[in-house]
PDB file of C-alpha atoms in Angstrom:
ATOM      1  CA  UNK A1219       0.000   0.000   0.000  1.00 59.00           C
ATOM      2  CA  UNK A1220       1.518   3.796  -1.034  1.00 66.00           C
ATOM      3  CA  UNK A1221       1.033   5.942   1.364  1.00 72.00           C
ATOM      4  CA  UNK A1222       0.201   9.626  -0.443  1.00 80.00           C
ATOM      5  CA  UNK A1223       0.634  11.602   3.125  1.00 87.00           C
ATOM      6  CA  UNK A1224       2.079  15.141   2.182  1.00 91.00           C
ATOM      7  CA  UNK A1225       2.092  18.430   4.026  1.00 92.00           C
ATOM      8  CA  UNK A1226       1.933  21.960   3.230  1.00 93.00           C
ATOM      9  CA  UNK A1227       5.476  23.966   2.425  1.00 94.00           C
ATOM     10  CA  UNK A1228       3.923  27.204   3.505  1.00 94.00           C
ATOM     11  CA  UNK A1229       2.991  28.303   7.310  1.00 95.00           C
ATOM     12  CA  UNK A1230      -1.032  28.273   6.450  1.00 94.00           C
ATOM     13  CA  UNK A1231      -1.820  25.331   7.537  1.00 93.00           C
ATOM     14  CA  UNK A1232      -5.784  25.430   6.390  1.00 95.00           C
ATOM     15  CA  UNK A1233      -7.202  24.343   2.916  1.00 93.00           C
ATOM     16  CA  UNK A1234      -8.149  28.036   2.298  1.00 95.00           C
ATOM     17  CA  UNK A1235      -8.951  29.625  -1.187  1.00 94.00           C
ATOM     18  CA  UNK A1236      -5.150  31.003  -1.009  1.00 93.00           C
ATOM     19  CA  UNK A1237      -4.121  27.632  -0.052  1.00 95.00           C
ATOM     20  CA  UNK A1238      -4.616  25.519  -2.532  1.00 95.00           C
ATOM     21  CA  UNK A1239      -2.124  22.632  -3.496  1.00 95.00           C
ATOM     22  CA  UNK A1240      -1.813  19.643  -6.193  1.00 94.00           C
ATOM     23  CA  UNK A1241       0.331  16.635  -5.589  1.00 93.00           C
ATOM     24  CA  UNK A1242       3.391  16.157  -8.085  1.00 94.00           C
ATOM     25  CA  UNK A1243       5.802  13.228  -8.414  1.00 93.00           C
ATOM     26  CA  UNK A1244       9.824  14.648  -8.595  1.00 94.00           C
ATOM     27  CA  UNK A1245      11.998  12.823 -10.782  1.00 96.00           C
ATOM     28  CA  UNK A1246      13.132  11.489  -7.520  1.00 93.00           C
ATOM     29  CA  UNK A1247      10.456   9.509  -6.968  1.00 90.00           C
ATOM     30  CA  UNK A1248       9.081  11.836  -4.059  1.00 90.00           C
ATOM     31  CA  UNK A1249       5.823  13.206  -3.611  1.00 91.00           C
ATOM     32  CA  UNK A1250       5.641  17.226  -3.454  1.00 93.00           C
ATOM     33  CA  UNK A1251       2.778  19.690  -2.544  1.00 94.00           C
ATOM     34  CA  UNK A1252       3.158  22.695  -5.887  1.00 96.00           C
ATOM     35  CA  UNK A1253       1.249  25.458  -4.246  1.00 95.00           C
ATOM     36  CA  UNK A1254      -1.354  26.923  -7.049  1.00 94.00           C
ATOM     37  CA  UNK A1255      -2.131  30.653  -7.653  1.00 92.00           C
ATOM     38  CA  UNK A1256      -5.508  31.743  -7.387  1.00 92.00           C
ATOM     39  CA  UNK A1257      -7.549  32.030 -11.714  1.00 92.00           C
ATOM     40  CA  UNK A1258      -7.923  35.466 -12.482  1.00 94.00           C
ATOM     41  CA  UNK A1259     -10.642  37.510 -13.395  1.00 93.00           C
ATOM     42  CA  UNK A1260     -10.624  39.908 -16.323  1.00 95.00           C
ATOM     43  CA  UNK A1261     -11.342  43.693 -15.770  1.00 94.00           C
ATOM     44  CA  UNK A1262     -15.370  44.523 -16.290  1.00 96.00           C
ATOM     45  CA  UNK A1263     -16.664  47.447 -17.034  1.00 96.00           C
ATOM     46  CA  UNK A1264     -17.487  49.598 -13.936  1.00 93.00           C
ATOM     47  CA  UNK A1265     -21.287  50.635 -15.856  1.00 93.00           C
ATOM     48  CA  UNK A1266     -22.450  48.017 -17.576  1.00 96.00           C
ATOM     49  CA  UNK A1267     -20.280  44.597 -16.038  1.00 96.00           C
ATOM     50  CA  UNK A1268     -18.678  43.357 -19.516  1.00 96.00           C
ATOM     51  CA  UNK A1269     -15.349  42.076 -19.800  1.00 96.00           C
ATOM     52  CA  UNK A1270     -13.139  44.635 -20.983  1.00 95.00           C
ATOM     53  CA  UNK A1271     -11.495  44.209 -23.909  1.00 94.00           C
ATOM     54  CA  UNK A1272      -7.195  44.852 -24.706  1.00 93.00           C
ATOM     55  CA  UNK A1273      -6.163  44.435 -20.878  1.00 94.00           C
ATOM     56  CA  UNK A1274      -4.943  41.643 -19.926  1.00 95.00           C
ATOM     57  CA  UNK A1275      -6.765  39.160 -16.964  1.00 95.00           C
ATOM     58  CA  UNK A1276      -4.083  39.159 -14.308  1.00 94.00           C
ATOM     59  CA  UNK A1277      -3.815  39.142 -10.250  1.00 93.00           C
ATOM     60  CA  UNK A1278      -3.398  42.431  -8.688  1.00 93.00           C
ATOM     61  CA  UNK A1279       0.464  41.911  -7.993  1.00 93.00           C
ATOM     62  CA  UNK A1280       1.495  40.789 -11.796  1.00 94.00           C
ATOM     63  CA  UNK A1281      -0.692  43.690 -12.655  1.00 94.00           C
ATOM     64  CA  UNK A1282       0.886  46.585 -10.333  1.00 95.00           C
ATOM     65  CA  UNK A1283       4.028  45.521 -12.125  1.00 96.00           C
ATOM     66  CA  UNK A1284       2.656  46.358 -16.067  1.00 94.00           C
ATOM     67  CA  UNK A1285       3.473  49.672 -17.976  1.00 95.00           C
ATOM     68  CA  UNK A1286       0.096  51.849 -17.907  1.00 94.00           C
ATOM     69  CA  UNK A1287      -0.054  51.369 -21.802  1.00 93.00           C
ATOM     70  CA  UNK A1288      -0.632  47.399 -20.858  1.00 94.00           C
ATOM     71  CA  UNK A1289      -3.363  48.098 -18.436  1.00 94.00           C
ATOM     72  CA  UNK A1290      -5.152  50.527 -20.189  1.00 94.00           C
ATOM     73  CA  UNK A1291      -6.535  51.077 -23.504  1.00 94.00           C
ATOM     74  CA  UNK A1292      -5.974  54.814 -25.054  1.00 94.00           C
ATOM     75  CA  UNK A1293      -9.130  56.366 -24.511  1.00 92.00           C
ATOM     76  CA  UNK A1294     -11.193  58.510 -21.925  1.00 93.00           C
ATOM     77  CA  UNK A1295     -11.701  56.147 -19.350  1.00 95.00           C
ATOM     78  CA  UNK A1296     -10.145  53.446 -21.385  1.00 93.00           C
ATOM     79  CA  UNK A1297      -9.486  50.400 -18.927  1.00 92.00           C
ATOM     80  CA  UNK A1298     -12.470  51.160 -16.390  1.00 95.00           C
ATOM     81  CA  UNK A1299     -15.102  51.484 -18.949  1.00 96.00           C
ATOM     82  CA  UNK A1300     -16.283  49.760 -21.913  1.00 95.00           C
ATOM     83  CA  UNK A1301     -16.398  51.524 -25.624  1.00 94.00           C
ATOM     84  CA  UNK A1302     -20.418  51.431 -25.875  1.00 96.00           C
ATOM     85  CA  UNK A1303     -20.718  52.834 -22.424  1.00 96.00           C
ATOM     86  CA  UNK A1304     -18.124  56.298 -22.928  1.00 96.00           C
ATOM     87  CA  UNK A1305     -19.795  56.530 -26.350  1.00 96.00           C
ATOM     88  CA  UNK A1306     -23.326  56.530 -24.351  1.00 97.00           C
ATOM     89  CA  UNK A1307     -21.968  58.835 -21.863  1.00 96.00           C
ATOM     90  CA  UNK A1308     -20.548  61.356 -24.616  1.00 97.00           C
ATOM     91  CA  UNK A1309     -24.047  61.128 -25.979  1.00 98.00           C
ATOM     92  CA  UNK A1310     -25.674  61.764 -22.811  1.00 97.00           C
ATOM     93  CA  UNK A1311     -23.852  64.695 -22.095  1.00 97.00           C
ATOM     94  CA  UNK A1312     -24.083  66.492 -25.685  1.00 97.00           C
ATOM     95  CA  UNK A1313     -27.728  65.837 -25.820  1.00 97.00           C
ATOM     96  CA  UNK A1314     -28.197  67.487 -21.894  1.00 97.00           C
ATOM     97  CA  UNK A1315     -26.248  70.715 -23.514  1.00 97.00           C
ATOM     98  CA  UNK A1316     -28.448  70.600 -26.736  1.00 97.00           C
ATOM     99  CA  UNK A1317     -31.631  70.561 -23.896  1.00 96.00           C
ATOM    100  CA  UNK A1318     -30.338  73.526 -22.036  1.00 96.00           C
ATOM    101  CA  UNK A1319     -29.417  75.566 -25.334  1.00 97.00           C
ATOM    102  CA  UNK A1320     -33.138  75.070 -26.421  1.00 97.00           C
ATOM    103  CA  UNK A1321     -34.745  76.039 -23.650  1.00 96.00           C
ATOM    104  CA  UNK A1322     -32.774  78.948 -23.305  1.00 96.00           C
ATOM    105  CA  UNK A1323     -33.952  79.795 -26.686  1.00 96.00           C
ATOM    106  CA  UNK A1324     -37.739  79.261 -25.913  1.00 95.00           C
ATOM    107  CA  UNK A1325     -37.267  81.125 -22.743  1.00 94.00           C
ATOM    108  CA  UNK A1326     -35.576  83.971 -25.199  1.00 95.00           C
ATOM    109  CA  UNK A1327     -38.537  83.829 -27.629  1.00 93.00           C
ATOM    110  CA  UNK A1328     -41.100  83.693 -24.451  1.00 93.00           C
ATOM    111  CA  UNK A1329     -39.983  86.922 -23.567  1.00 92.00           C
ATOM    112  CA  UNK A1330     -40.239  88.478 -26.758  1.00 88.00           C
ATOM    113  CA  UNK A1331     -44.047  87.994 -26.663  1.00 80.00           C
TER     114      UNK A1331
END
């Protein structure tokens, strides 16, 4: 009978989401715990949840050590927001502005009469 009994490398000593192992056989012959880094998420869009396109899915440290250019894409809030959602917020805005210009007008033409 093979005994499999292995124990952790690392001080945490609890099968915890940042603890978790796979067994691998050395040339050796010996069985070793290989610690495993947590999957990553890719970025979403902070408006409308998406997956962002052009930046790369990483873990917060890897990440911290990219150029900006990697993390972001070059555009008003390019890596926090999606294309569709700046392009609705430009729209948004514009049209607001277009509002207040015509009812300054029809105030204007109120007070004519």
């Amino acid at each position: 009978m093979v005994l499999n009994r292995v124990t952790y490398r690392r001080r945490l000593s609890y099968n915890t989401k940042s603890n978790k192992t796979r067994l691998n056989k050395t040339p050796g012959g010996k069985l070793v715990v290989l610690h495993s880094t947590k999957k990553t998420q890719p970025s979403k869009c902070g408006d409308c949840k998406s997956e962002l396109r052009g930046i790369p899915a990483m873990r917060p440290t890897k990440m911290a050590n990219l150029s900006k250019s990697v993390k972001t894409v070059p555009r008003t809030y390019g890596g926090t927001k999606c294309g569709c959602c700046v392009r609705n917020r430009i729209v948004r805005a514009f049209l607001i502005e277009e509002q207040k210009i015509v009812a300054k007008v029809l105030k204007a033409q109120a007070a004519k009469k």
